PDB file of C-alpha atoms and ligand atoms in Angstrom:
ATOM      1  CA  MET A  27       0.000   0.000   0.000  1.00  0.00           C
ATOM      2  CA  PRO A  28       1.189   3.498  -0.729  1.00  0.00           C
ATOM      3  CA  THR A  29       3.396   5.867   1.152  1.00  0.00           C
ATOM      4  CA  LEU A  30       2.281   9.469   0.676  1.00  0.00           C
ATOM      5  CA  ALA A  31       4.582  12.339   1.539  1.00  0.00           C
ATOM      6  CA  VAL A  32       3.316  15.863   2.029  1.00  0.00           C
ATOM      7  CA  TYR A  33       6.376  17.818   1.066  1.00  0.00           C
ATOM      8  CA  HIS A  34       7.587  21.114  -0.298  1.00  0.00           C
ATOM      9  CA  THR A  35      10.874  22.954  -0.047  1.00  0.00           C
ATOM     10  CA  LYS A  36       8.870  25.986   0.963  1.00  0.00           C
ATOM     11  CA  GLY A  37       7.829  26.532   4.583  1.00  0.00           C
ATOM     12  CA  GLY A  38       4.393  27.443   5.901  1.00  0.00           C
ATOM     13  CA  VAL A  39       2.419  26.306   2.841  1.00  0.00           C
ATOM     14  CA  GLY A  40       0.017  23.931   4.615  1.00  0.00           C
ATOM     15  CA  LYS A  41       1.981  20.650   4.570  1.00  0.00           C
ATOM     16  CA  THR A  42       1.232  19.724   8.172  1.00  0.00           C
ATOM     17  CA  ALA A  43      -2.425  20.766   7.960  1.00  0.00           C
ATOM     18  CA  THR A  44      -2.753  18.551   4.867  1.00  0.00           C
ATOM     19  CA  ALA A  45      -0.884  15.564   6.328  1.00  0.00           C
ATOM     20  CA  VAL A  46      -2.989  15.662   9.522  1.00  0.00           C
ATOM     21  CA  ASN A  47      -6.331  16.037   7.756  1.00  0.00           C
ATOM     22  CA  LEU A  48      -5.648  13.472   5.030  1.00  0.00           C
ATOM     23  CA  ALA A  49      -4.326  10.961   7.569  1.00  0.00           C
ATOM     24  CA  TYR A  50      -7.545  11.392   9.548  1.00  0.00           C
ATOM     25  CA  LEU A  51      -9.686  10.916   6.408  1.00  0.00           C
ATOM     26  CA  ALA A  52      -7.702   7.832   5.351  1.00  0.00           C
ATOM     27  CA  ALA A  53      -8.200   6.292   8.801  1.00  0.00           C
ATOM     28  CA  GLN A  54     -11.864   7.216   8.828  1.00  0.00           C
ATOM     29  CA  SER A  55     -12.397   5.081   5.744  1.00  0.00           C
ATOM     30  CA  GLY A  56     -11.345   2.092   7.894  1.00  0.00           C
ATOM     31  CA  ALA A  57      -7.782   1.813   6.558  1.00  0.00           C
ATOM     32  CA  ASN A  58      -5.030   1.422   9.162  1.00  0.00           C
ATOM     33  CA  THR A  59      -3.002   4.581   8.759  1.00  0.00           C
ATOM     34  CA  LEU A  60       0.315   5.745  10.187  1.00  0.00           C
ATOM     35  CA  LEU A  61       1.212   9.418  10.174  1.00  0.00           C
ATOM     36  CA  CYS A  62       4.990   9.895  10.491  1.00  0.00           C
ATOM     37  CA  ASP A  63       6.070  13.286  11.724  1.00  0.00           C
ATOM     38  CA  LEU A  64       9.552  13.873  10.312  1.00  0.00           C
ATOM     39  CA  ASP A  65       9.806  17.545  11.246  1.00  0.00           C
ATOM     40  CA  PRO A  66      11.696  18.640  14.389  1.00  0.00           C
ATOM     41  CA  GLN A  67       9.072  21.382  14.791  1.00  0.00           C
ATOM     42  CA  SER A  68       6.731  18.426  15.577  1.00  0.00           C
ATOM     43  CA  ALA A  69       3.551  20.315  14.667  1.00  0.00           C
ATOM     44  CA  ALA A  70       1.663  17.172  13.536  1.00  0.00           C
ATOM     45  CA  THR A  71       2.574  15.563  16.866  1.00  0.00           C
ATOM     46  CA  PHE A  72       1.199  18.619  18.669  1.00  0.00           C
ATOM     47  CA  TYR A  73      -2.080  18.513  16.729  1.00  0.00           C
ATOM     48  CA  PHE A  74      -2.658  14.950  17.967  1.00  0.00           C
ATOM     49  CA  ARG A  75      -1.900  15.873  21.578  1.00  0.00           C
ATOM     50  CA  VAL A  76       1.125  13.582  21.697  1.00  0.00           C
ATOM     51  CA  LYS A  77       4.383  14.481  23.455  1.00  0.00           C
ATOM     52  CA  PRO A  78       7.240  15.322  21.043  1.00  0.00           C
ATOM     53  CA  LYS A  79       9.434  12.633  22.529  1.00  0.00           C
ATOM     54  CA  LEU A  80      11.377   9.673  21.134  1.00  0.00           C
ATOM     55  CA  THR A  81      13.129   6.889  23.034  1.00  0.00           C
ATOM     56  CA  SER A  82      16.385   7.466  21.181  1.00  0.00           C
ATOM     57  CA  GLY A  83      18.289  10.051  19.159  1.00  0.00           C
ATOM     58  CA  SER A  84      18.461  10.298  15.360  1.00  0.00           C
ATOM     59  CA  LYS A  85      21.384   7.907  14.946  1.00  0.00           C
ATOM     60  CA  THR A  86      19.430   5.078  16.554  1.00  0.00           C
ATOM     61  CA  PHE A  87      16.070   6.150  15.098  1.00  0.00           C
ATOM     62  CA  ILE A  88      17.301   5.586  11.548  1.00  0.00           C
ATOM     63  CA  LYS A  89      18.174   1.978  12.364  1.00  0.00           C
ATOM     64  CA  GLY A  90      14.413   1.400  12.108  1.00  0.00           C
ATOM     65  CA  GLY A  91      12.743  -1.815  13.343  1.00  0.00           C
ATOM     66  CA  LYS A  92      12.145  -1.813  17.080  1.00  0.00           C
ATOM     67  CA  TYR A  93      13.561   1.709  17.356  1.00  0.00           C
ATOM     68  CA  ILE A  94      10.600   2.941  15.331  1.00  0.00           C
ATOM     69  CA  GLU A  95       7.926   0.513  16.508  1.00  0.00           C
ATOM     70  CA  ARG A  96       8.431   1.331  20.183  1.00  0.00           C
ATOM     71  CA  ASN A  97       7.765   5.016  19.461  1.00  0.00           C
ATOM     72  CA  ILE A  98       4.463   4.575  17.600  1.00  0.00           C
ATOM     73  CA  LYS A  99       1.523   5.964  19.541  1.00  0.00           C
ATOM     74  CA  GLY A 100      -2.212   5.557  19.142  1.00  0.00           C
ATOM     75  CA  THR A 101      -4.328   8.679  18.589  1.00  0.00           C
ATOM     76  CA  ASP A 102      -7.855   9.570  19.729  1.00  0.00           C
ATOM     77  CA  TYR A 103      -9.107   8.247  16.370  1.00  0.00           C
ATOM     78  CA  ASP A 104      -9.788   4.686  15.209  1.00  0.00           C
ATOM     79  CA  HIS A 105      -7.269   3.198  12.763  1.00  0.00           C
ATOM     80  CA  LEU A 106      -4.909   6.167  13.113  1.00  0.00           C
ATOM     81  CA  ASP A 107      -1.445   5.873  14.697  1.00  0.00           C
ATOM     82  CA  LEU A 108       1.293   8.461  14.942  1.00  0.00           C
ATOM     83  CA  LEU A 109       5.052   8.217  14.841  1.00  0.00           C
ATOM     84  CA  PRO A 110       5.878  11.421  16.713  1.00  0.00           C
ATOM     85  CA  ALA A 111       8.750  13.759  16.002  1.00  0.00           C
ATOM     86  CA  ALA A 112      11.093  15.267  18.550  1.00  0.00           C
ATOM     87  CA  LEU A 113      13.605  18.075  18.505  1.00  0.00           C
ATOM     88  CA  SER A 114      16.299  15.434  17.967  1.00  0.00           C
ATOM     89  CA  HIS A 115      15.069  15.154  14.362  1.00  0.00           C
ATOM     90  CA  ARG A 116      17.168  18.235  13.674  1.00  0.00           C
ATOM     91  CA  HIS A 117      20.090  15.794  13.560  1.00  0.00           C
ATOM     92  CA  LEU A 118      18.430  13.472  11.012  1.00  0.00           C
ATOM     93  CA  THR A 119      20.385  14.846   8.061  1.00  0.00           C
ATOM     94  CA  VAL A 120      23.731  14.248   9.742  1.00  0.00           C
ATOM     95  CA  ALA A 121      22.660  10.803  10.955  1.00  0.00           C
ATOM     96  CA  LEU A 122      21.521   9.866   7.442  1.00  0.00           C
ATOM     97  CA  ALA A 123      24.755  11.140   5.900  1.00  0.00           C
ATOM     98  CA  GLN A 124      26.717   8.795   8.148  1.00  0.00           C
ATOM     99  CA  ALA A 125      24.514   5.780   7.357  1.00  0.00           C
ATOM    100  CA  LYS A 126      25.003   3.197   4.617  1.00  0.00           C
ATOM    101  CA  ARG A 127      22.632   3.581   1.632  1.00  0.00           C
ATOM    102  CA  SER A 128      21.934   7.041   3.000  1.00  0.00           C
ATOM    103  CA  LYS A 129      19.193   7.892   0.457  1.00  0.00           C
ATOM    104  CA  GLN A 130      17.326   4.602   0.865  1.00  0.00           C
ATOM    105  CA  ARG A 131      17.280   4.577   4.672  1.00  0.00           C
ATOM    106  CA  LEU A 132      13.746   5.931   5.145  1.00  0.00           C
ATOM    107  CA  HIS A 133      12.407   3.557   2.493  1.00  0.00           C
ATOM    108  CA  GLU A 134      14.005   0.613   4.315  1.00  0.00           C
ATOM    109  CA  MET A 135      12.787   1.842   7.703  1.00  0.00           C
ATOM    110  CA  LEU A 136       9.172   2.052   6.502  1.00  0.00           C
ATOM    111  CA  GLU A 137       9.126  -1.259   4.608  1.00  0.00           C
ATOM    112  CA  PRO A 138       8.226  -3.548   7.590  1.00  0.00           C
ATOM    113  CA  LEU A 139       5.473  -1.127   8.693  1.00  0.00           C
ATOM    114  CA  LYS A 140       3.638  -1.686   5.406  1.00  0.00           C
ATOM    115  CA  ARG A 141       2.464  -5.068   6.701  1.00  0.00           C
ATOM    116  CA  GLU A 142       0.422  -3.279   9.361  1.00  0.00           C
ATOM    117  CA  TYR A 143      -0.648  -0.056   7.673  1.00  0.00           C
ATOM    118  CA  ALA A 144      -2.650   0.499   4.517  1.00  0.00           C
ATOM    119  CA  TYR A 145      -1.406   4.090   4.296  1.00  0.00           C
ATOM    120  CA  ILE A 146       1.769   5.683   5.565  1.00  0.00           C
ATOM    121  CA  ILE A 147       1.648   9.476   5.409  1.00  0.00           C
ATOM    122  CA  LEU A 148       4.802  11.538   5.937  1.00  0.00           C
ATOM    123  CA  ASP A 149       4.699  15.095   7.236  1.00  0.00           C
ATOM    124  CA  CYS A 150       7.995  16.517   5.998  1.00  0.00           C
ATOM    125  CA  PRO A 151      10.132  19.501   6.973  1.00  0.00           C
ATOM    126  CA  PRO A 152      10.707  22.225   4.364  1.00  0.00           C
ATOM    127  CA  THR A 153      14.243  21.268   3.338  1.00  0.00           C
ATOM    128  CA  LEU A 154      16.251  20.143   0.344  1.00  0.00           C
ATOM    129  CA  THR A 155      18.615  18.060   2.446  1.00  0.00           C
ATOM    130  CA  LEU A 156      19.196  14.328   2.652  1.00  0.00           C
ATOM    131  CA  VAL A 157      15.912  14.069   4.578  1.00  0.00           C
ATOM    132  CA  ALA A 158      14.124  15.366   1.484  1.00  0.00           C
ATOM    133  CA  GLU A 159      16.025  12.953  -0.756  1.00  0.00           C
ATOM    134  CA  ASN A 160      14.957  10.082   1.500  1.00  0.00           C
ATOM    135  CA  VAL A 161      11.365  11.290   1.211  1.00  0.00           C
ATOM    136  CA  LEU A 162      11.599  11.469  -2.594  1.00  0.00           C
ATOM    137  CA  VAL A 163      12.861   7.868  -2.654  1.00  0.00           C
ATOM    138  CA  ALA A 164      10.485   6.432  -0.008  1.00  0.00           C
ATOM    139  CA  ALA A 165       7.224   8.029  -1.121  1.00  0.00           C
ATOM    140  CA  ASP A 166       5.040   6.555  -3.850  1.00  0.00           C
ATOM    141  CA  TYR A 167       3.297   9.931  -4.128  1.00  0.00           C
ATOM    142  CA  VAL A 168       4.559  13.354  -3.133  1.00  0.00           C
ATOM    143  CA  LEU A 169       1.755  15.795  -2.421  1.00  0.00           C
ATOM    144  CA  VAL A 170       2.942  19.364  -2.809  1.00  0.00           C
ATOM    145  CA  PRO A 171       0.808  22.260  -1.505  1.00  0.00           C
ATOM    146  CA  VAL A 172       1.307  25.355  -3.629  1.00  0.00           C
ATOM    147  CA  ILE A 173       0.130  28.796  -2.512  1.00  0.00           C
ATOM    148  CA  PRO A 174      -0.735  30.729  -5.692  1.00  0.00           C
ATOM    149  CA  THR A 175       1.913  33.409  -5.268  1.00  0.00           C
ATOM    150  CA  THR A 176       4.974  34.252  -7.330  1.00  0.00           C
ATOM    151  CA  LEU A 177       7.552  32.942  -4.874  1.00  0.00           C
ATOM    152  CA  SER A 178       5.621  29.754  -4.349  1.00  0.00           C
ATOM    153  CA  ILE A 179       5.648  28.975  -8.078  1.00  0.00           C
ATOM    154  CA  ARG A 180       9.354  29.667  -8.158  1.00  0.00           C
ATOM    155  CA  ALA A 181       9.898  27.214  -5.289  1.00  0.00           C
ATOM    156  CA  TYR A 182       7.742  24.638  -7.076  1.00  0.00           C
ATOM    157  CA  GLN A 183       9.825  24.945 -10.252  1.00  0.00           C
ATOM    158  CA  GLN A 184      12.975  24.638  -8.133  1.00  0.00           C
ATOM    159  CA  LEU A 185      11.618  21.364  -6.730  1.00  0.00           C
ATOM    160  CA  HIS A 186      11.136  20.044 -10.280  1.00  0.00           C
ATOM    161  CA  ASP A 187      14.628  21.217 -11.254  1.00  0.00           C
ATOM    162  CA  PHE A 188      16.073  19.440  -8.212  1.00  0.00           C
ATOM    163  CA  CYS A 189      14.260  16.209  -9.146  1.00  0.00           C
ATOM    164  CA  THR A 190      15.554  16.472 -12.719  1.00  0.00           C
ATOM    165  CA  LYS A 191      19.120  17.068 -11.563  1.00  0.00           C
ATOM    166  CA  LYS A 192      19.022  14.195  -9.064  1.00  0.00           C
ATOM    167  CA  ASN A 193      17.037  11.889 -11.346  1.00  0.00           C
ATOM    168  CA  TYR A 194      14.034  11.465  -9.056  1.00  0.00           C
ATOM    169  CA  ASP A 195      10.808  10.295 -10.630  1.00  0.00           C
ATOM    170  CA  GLN A 196       8.704  13.439 -11.111  1.00  0.00           C
ATOM    171  CA  ARG A 197       5.612  11.387 -11.915  1.00  0.00           C
ATOM    172  CA  LYS A 198       5.303  10.932  -8.147  1.00  0.00           C
ATOM    173  CA  ILE A 199       4.549  14.604  -7.706  1.00  0.00           C
ATOM    174  CA  LEU A 200       0.922  15.628  -7.221  1.00  0.00           C
ATOM    175  CA  ALA A 201       0.488  19.311  -6.546  1.00  0.00           C
ATOM    176  CA  PHE A 202      -2.560  21.193  -5.341  1.00  0.00           C
ATOM    177  CA  PHE A 203      -3.331  24.791  -4.484  1.00  0.00           C
ATOM    178  CA  SER A 204      -3.244  25.650  -0.801  1.00  0.00           C
ATOM    179  CA  MET A 205      -4.370  28.696   1.218  1.00  0.00           C
ATOM    180  CA  VAL A 206      -6.286  29.981  -1.772  1.00  0.00           C
ATOM    181  CA  GLU A 207      -7.966  33.373  -1.506  1.00  0.00           C
ATOM    182  CA  LYS A 208     -10.300  33.410  -4.476  1.00  0.00           C
ATOM    183  CA  GLY A 209     -11.056  37.092  -3.840  1.00  0.00           C
ATOM    184  CA  LYS A 210      -7.478  37.969  -4.847  1.00  0.00           C
ATOM    185  CA  LYS A 211      -6.958  38.511  -8.560  1.00  0.00           C
ATOM    186  CA  LEU A 212      -3.306  37.506  -8.247  1.00  0.00           C
ATOM    187  CA  HIS A 213      -4.317  34.102  -6.838  1.00  0.00           C
ATOM    188  CA  ARG A 214      -6.867  33.562  -9.622  1.00  0.00           C
ATOM    189  CA  ASP A 215      -4.429  34.560 -12.377  1.00  0.00           C
ATOM    190  CA  ILE A 216      -1.592  32.431 -11.033  1.00  0.00           C
ATOM    191  CA  MET A 217      -3.898  29.424 -10.674  1.00  0.00           C
ATOM    192  CA  ASP A 218      -5.096  29.795 -14.283  1.00  0.00           C
ATOM    193  CA  ASN A 219      -1.523  29.988 -15.574  1.00  0.00           C
ATOM    194  CA  MET A 220      -0.204  27.125 -13.473  1.00  0.00           C
ATOM    195  CA  LEU A 221      -3.093  24.820 -14.413  1.00  0.00           C
ATOM    196  CA  LYS A 222      -2.104  25.300 -18.058  1.00  0.00           C
ATOM    197  CA  GLN A 223       1.592  24.738 -17.354  1.00  0.00           C
ATOM    198  CA  TYR A 224       1.599  21.801 -14.898  1.00  0.00           C
ATOM    199  CA  SER A 225      -0.533  18.758 -15.742  1.00  0.00           C
ATOM    200  CA  GLU A 226       0.097  17.183 -12.323  1.00  0.00           C
ATOM    201  CA  LEU A 227      -1.952  19.885 -10.540  1.00  0.00           C
ATOM    202  CA  LEU A 228      -5.051  18.407  -8.939  1.00  0.00           C
ATOM    203  CA  PRO A 229      -8.366  20.200  -9.497  1.00  0.00           C
ATOM    204  CA  SER A 230      -8.922  20.447  -5.722  1.00  0.00           C
ATOM    205  CA  ALA A 231      -7.862  23.578  -3.888  1.00  0.00           C
ATOM    206  CA  ILE A 232      -7.735  24.209  -0.156  1.00  0.00           C
ATOM    207  CA  PRO A 233      -9.128  27.660   0.681  1.00  0.00           C
ATOM    208  CA  TYR A 234      -7.595  30.056   3.179  1.00  0.00           C
ATOM    209  CA  VAL A 235     -10.083  29.717   6.046  1.00  0.00           C
ATOM    210  CA  SER A 236     -10.055  30.203   9.784  1.00  0.00           C
ATOM    211  CA  GLU A 237     -11.115  26.606  10.649  1.00  0.00           C
ATOM    212  CA  ILE A 238      -7.715  25.441   9.430  1.00  0.00           C
ATOM    213  CA  GLU A 239      -5.861  28.107  11.386  1.00  0.00           C
ATOM    214  CA  LYS A 240      -7.843  27.083  14.449  1.00  0.00           C
ATOM    215  CA  MET A 241      -6.438  23.543  14.313  1.00  0.00           C
ATOM    216  CA  GLY A 242      -3.797  24.858  16.707  1.00  0.00           C
ATOM    217  CA  LEU A 243      -6.491  25.699  19.249  1.00  0.00           C
ATOM    218  CA  MET A 244      -8.714  22.676  18.694  1.00  0.00           C
ATOM    219  CA  ARG A 245      -5.762  20.283  18.374  1.00  0.00           C
ATOM    220  CA  ALA A 246      -7.867  18.068  16.139  1.00  0.00           C
ATOM    221  CA  PRO A 247      -8.224  17.407  12.402  1.00  0.00           C
ATOM    222  CA  VAL A 248     -10.733  19.752  10.754  1.00  0.00           C
ATOM    223  CA  PRO A 249     -13.076  16.955   9.536  1.00  0.00           C
ATOM    224  CA  ALA A 250     -13.252  15.790  13.195  1.00  0.00           C
ATOM    225  CA  SER A 251     -13.817  19.207  14.809  1.00  0.00           C
ATOM    226  CA  THR A 252     -16.004  20.837  12.125  1.00  0.00           C
ATOM    227  CA  PRO A 253     -17.113  18.050   9.766  1.00  0.00           C
ATOM    228  CA  ASN A 254     -19.525  20.203   7.729  1.00  0.00           C
ATOM    229  CA  SER A 255     -17.214  23.179   7.265  1.00  0.00           C
ATOM    230  CA  PRO A 256     -15.982  24.212   3.789  1.00  0.00           C
ATOM    231  CA  ALA A 257     -12.458  23.352   4.960  1.00  0.00           C
ATOM    232  CA  ALA A 258     -13.438  19.785   5.890  1.00  0.00           C
ATOM    233  CA  GLN A 259     -15.202  19.417   2.543  1.00  0.00           C
ATOM    234  CA  ALA A 260     -12.153  20.722   0.679  1.00  0.00           C
ATOM    235  CA  TYR A 261      -9.895  18.142   2.350  1.00  0.00           C
ATOM    236  CA  GLN A 262     -12.463  15.439   1.581  1.00  0.00           C
ATOM    237  CA  ARG A 263     -12.424  16.384  -2.100  1.00  0.00           C
ATOM    238  CA  LEU A 264      -8.633  16.383  -2.131  1.00  0.00           C
ATOM    239  CA  TRP A 265      -8.533  12.973  -0.456  1.00  0.00           C
ATOM    240  CA  HIS A 266     -11.016  11.518  -2.976  1.00  0.00           C
ATOM    241  CA  GLU A 267      -8.900  12.808  -5.856  1.00  0.00           C
ATOM    242  CA  VAL A 268      -5.721  11.350  -4.367  1.00  0.00           C
ATOM    243  CA  GLN A 269      -7.449   8.033  -3.653  1.00  0.00           C
ATOM    244  CA  GLY A 270      -8.813   7.958  -7.199  1.00  0.00           C
ATOM    245  CA  LEU A 271      -5.302   8.364  -8.628  1.00  0.00           C
ATOM    246  CA  ILE A 272      -3.888   5.723  -6.293  1.00  0.00           C
ATOM    247  CA  SER A 273      -6.527   3.184  -7.245  1.00  0.00           C
ATOM    248  CA  LYS A 274      -5.922   3.814 -10.981  1.00  0.00           C
ATOM    249  CA  ASN A 275      -2.210   2.938 -10.701  1.00  0.00           C
TER     250      ASN A 275
HETATM  251  N1  ATP B 325      -5.793  26.653   4.207  1.00  0.00           N
HETATM  252  C1  ATP B 325      -5.413  27.349   5.286  1.00  0.00           C
HETATM  253  N2  ATP B 325      -6.122  28.409   5.709  1.00  0.00           N
HETATM  254  C2  ATP B 325      -5.753  29.138   6.791  1.00  0.00           C
HETATM  255  N3  ATP B 325      -4.665  28.847   7.524  1.00  0.00           N
HETATM  256  C3  ATP B 325      -3.910  27.788   7.159  1.00  0.00           C
HETATM  257  C4  ATP B 325      -4.248  26.983   6.023  1.00  0.00           C
HETATM  258  N4  ATP B 325      -3.310  25.994   5.904  1.00  0.00           N
HETATM  259  C5  ATP B 325      -2.456  26.182   6.918  1.00  0.00           C
HETATM  260  N5  ATP B 325      -2.803  27.240   7.677  1.00  0.00           N
HETATM  261  C6  ATP B 325      -2.111  27.799   8.838  1.00  0.00           C
HETATM  262  O1  ATP B 325      -0.859  28.296   8.379  1.00  0.00           O
HETATM  263  C7  ATP B 325       0.190  27.919   9.252  1.00  0.00           C
HETATM  264  C8  ATP B 325       1.186  27.027   8.493  1.00  0.00           C
HETATM  265  O2  ATP B 325       0.510  25.851   8.102  1.00  0.00           O
HETATM  266  P1  ATP B 325       1.246  24.438   8.202  1.00  0.00           P
HETATM  267  O3  ATP B 325       1.914  24.281   9.527  1.00  0.00           O
HETATM  268  O4  ATP B 325       0.291  23.386   7.797  1.00  0.00           O
HETATM  269  O5  ATP B 325       2.348  24.663   7.071  1.00  0.00           O
HETATM  270  P2  ATP B 325       3.683  23.815   6.801  1.00  0.00           P
HETATM  271  O6  ATP B 325       3.911  23.856   5.342  1.00  0.00           O
HETATM  272  O7  ATP B 325       3.564  22.482   7.431  1.00  0.00           O
HETATM  273  O8  ATP B 325       4.764  24.683   7.563  1.00  0.00           O
HETATM  274  P3  ATP B 325       6.282  24.244   7.870  1.00  0.00           P
HETATM  275  O9  ATP B 325       7.015  24.384   6.575  1.00  0.00           O
HETATM  276  O10 ATP B 325       6.739  25.199   8.912  1.00  0.00           O
HETATM  277  O11 ATP B 325       6.255  22.812   8.344  1.00  0.00           O
HETATM  278  C9  ATP B 325      -0.475  27.222  10.427  1.00  0.00           C
HETATM  279  O12 ATP B 325      -0.712  28.168  11.427  1.00  0.00           O
HETATM  280  C10 ATP B 325      -1.774  26.721   9.862  1.00  0.00           C
HETATM  281  O13 ATP B 325      -2.775  26.636  10.831  1.00  0.00           O
HETATM  282 MG1   MG B 326       4.819  21.502   8.799  1.00  0.00          MG
END
């Protein structure tokens, strides 16, 4: 079953909000789901009310096996488990660089977990380091939230250029618009242009709305706290589109 990464080189674009909400929706469909928080900021861990704590540092963590399994926590939601992050993840890049098969490590670490989980969803930090390269190898699909602004497009093109240079399969990339303010002409124009230019852009867009900002207060996925809100519906549409693409392949 697939590993989905929510990743972008750019910070603050809605990666964690997406990973948390899609993981919840995947689990709600009855599929055993594991959300892996790979970001030392540990925001996904916070949203699920779990302590940002691991039993060992990065060097041991990347050995995988029992060093991962013993850290997996249940959440308040059926079928949804969390592998929390901790501040020690700031050393992941160095630990990976010192490991054998340094770009395949995450892939190898996740492999045994696929027996237990139908979906593994990775919430990734905004980097272009070895952590990102591990994500680009391990993930079957890379979901990229794109805010329709000039700098965000530039960052998105840089991600493609990086994949070309490093020979990563760009067919994995599924992008979608995030934090969209339809009232802004700039957002509308950029979306029109990008939809023409990038065929991998999903039709779904996540609007800029306060329910999503309030996740920090509610500490719950939006479809759990406000199931009928436009934000919950937008994540549901996105999840259906992603699921549709997965089932086609
Ligand atoms: N669609 C949205 N509408 C309104 N606020 C949003 C939306 N998506 C995310 N936010 C808010 O914007 C902030 C950044 O979102 P989030 O943490 O999901 O981004 P990120 O890409 O994971 O950031 P980082 O790169 O730091 O990990 C958070 O406060 C979040 O609540
Ligand atoms: Mg994040």
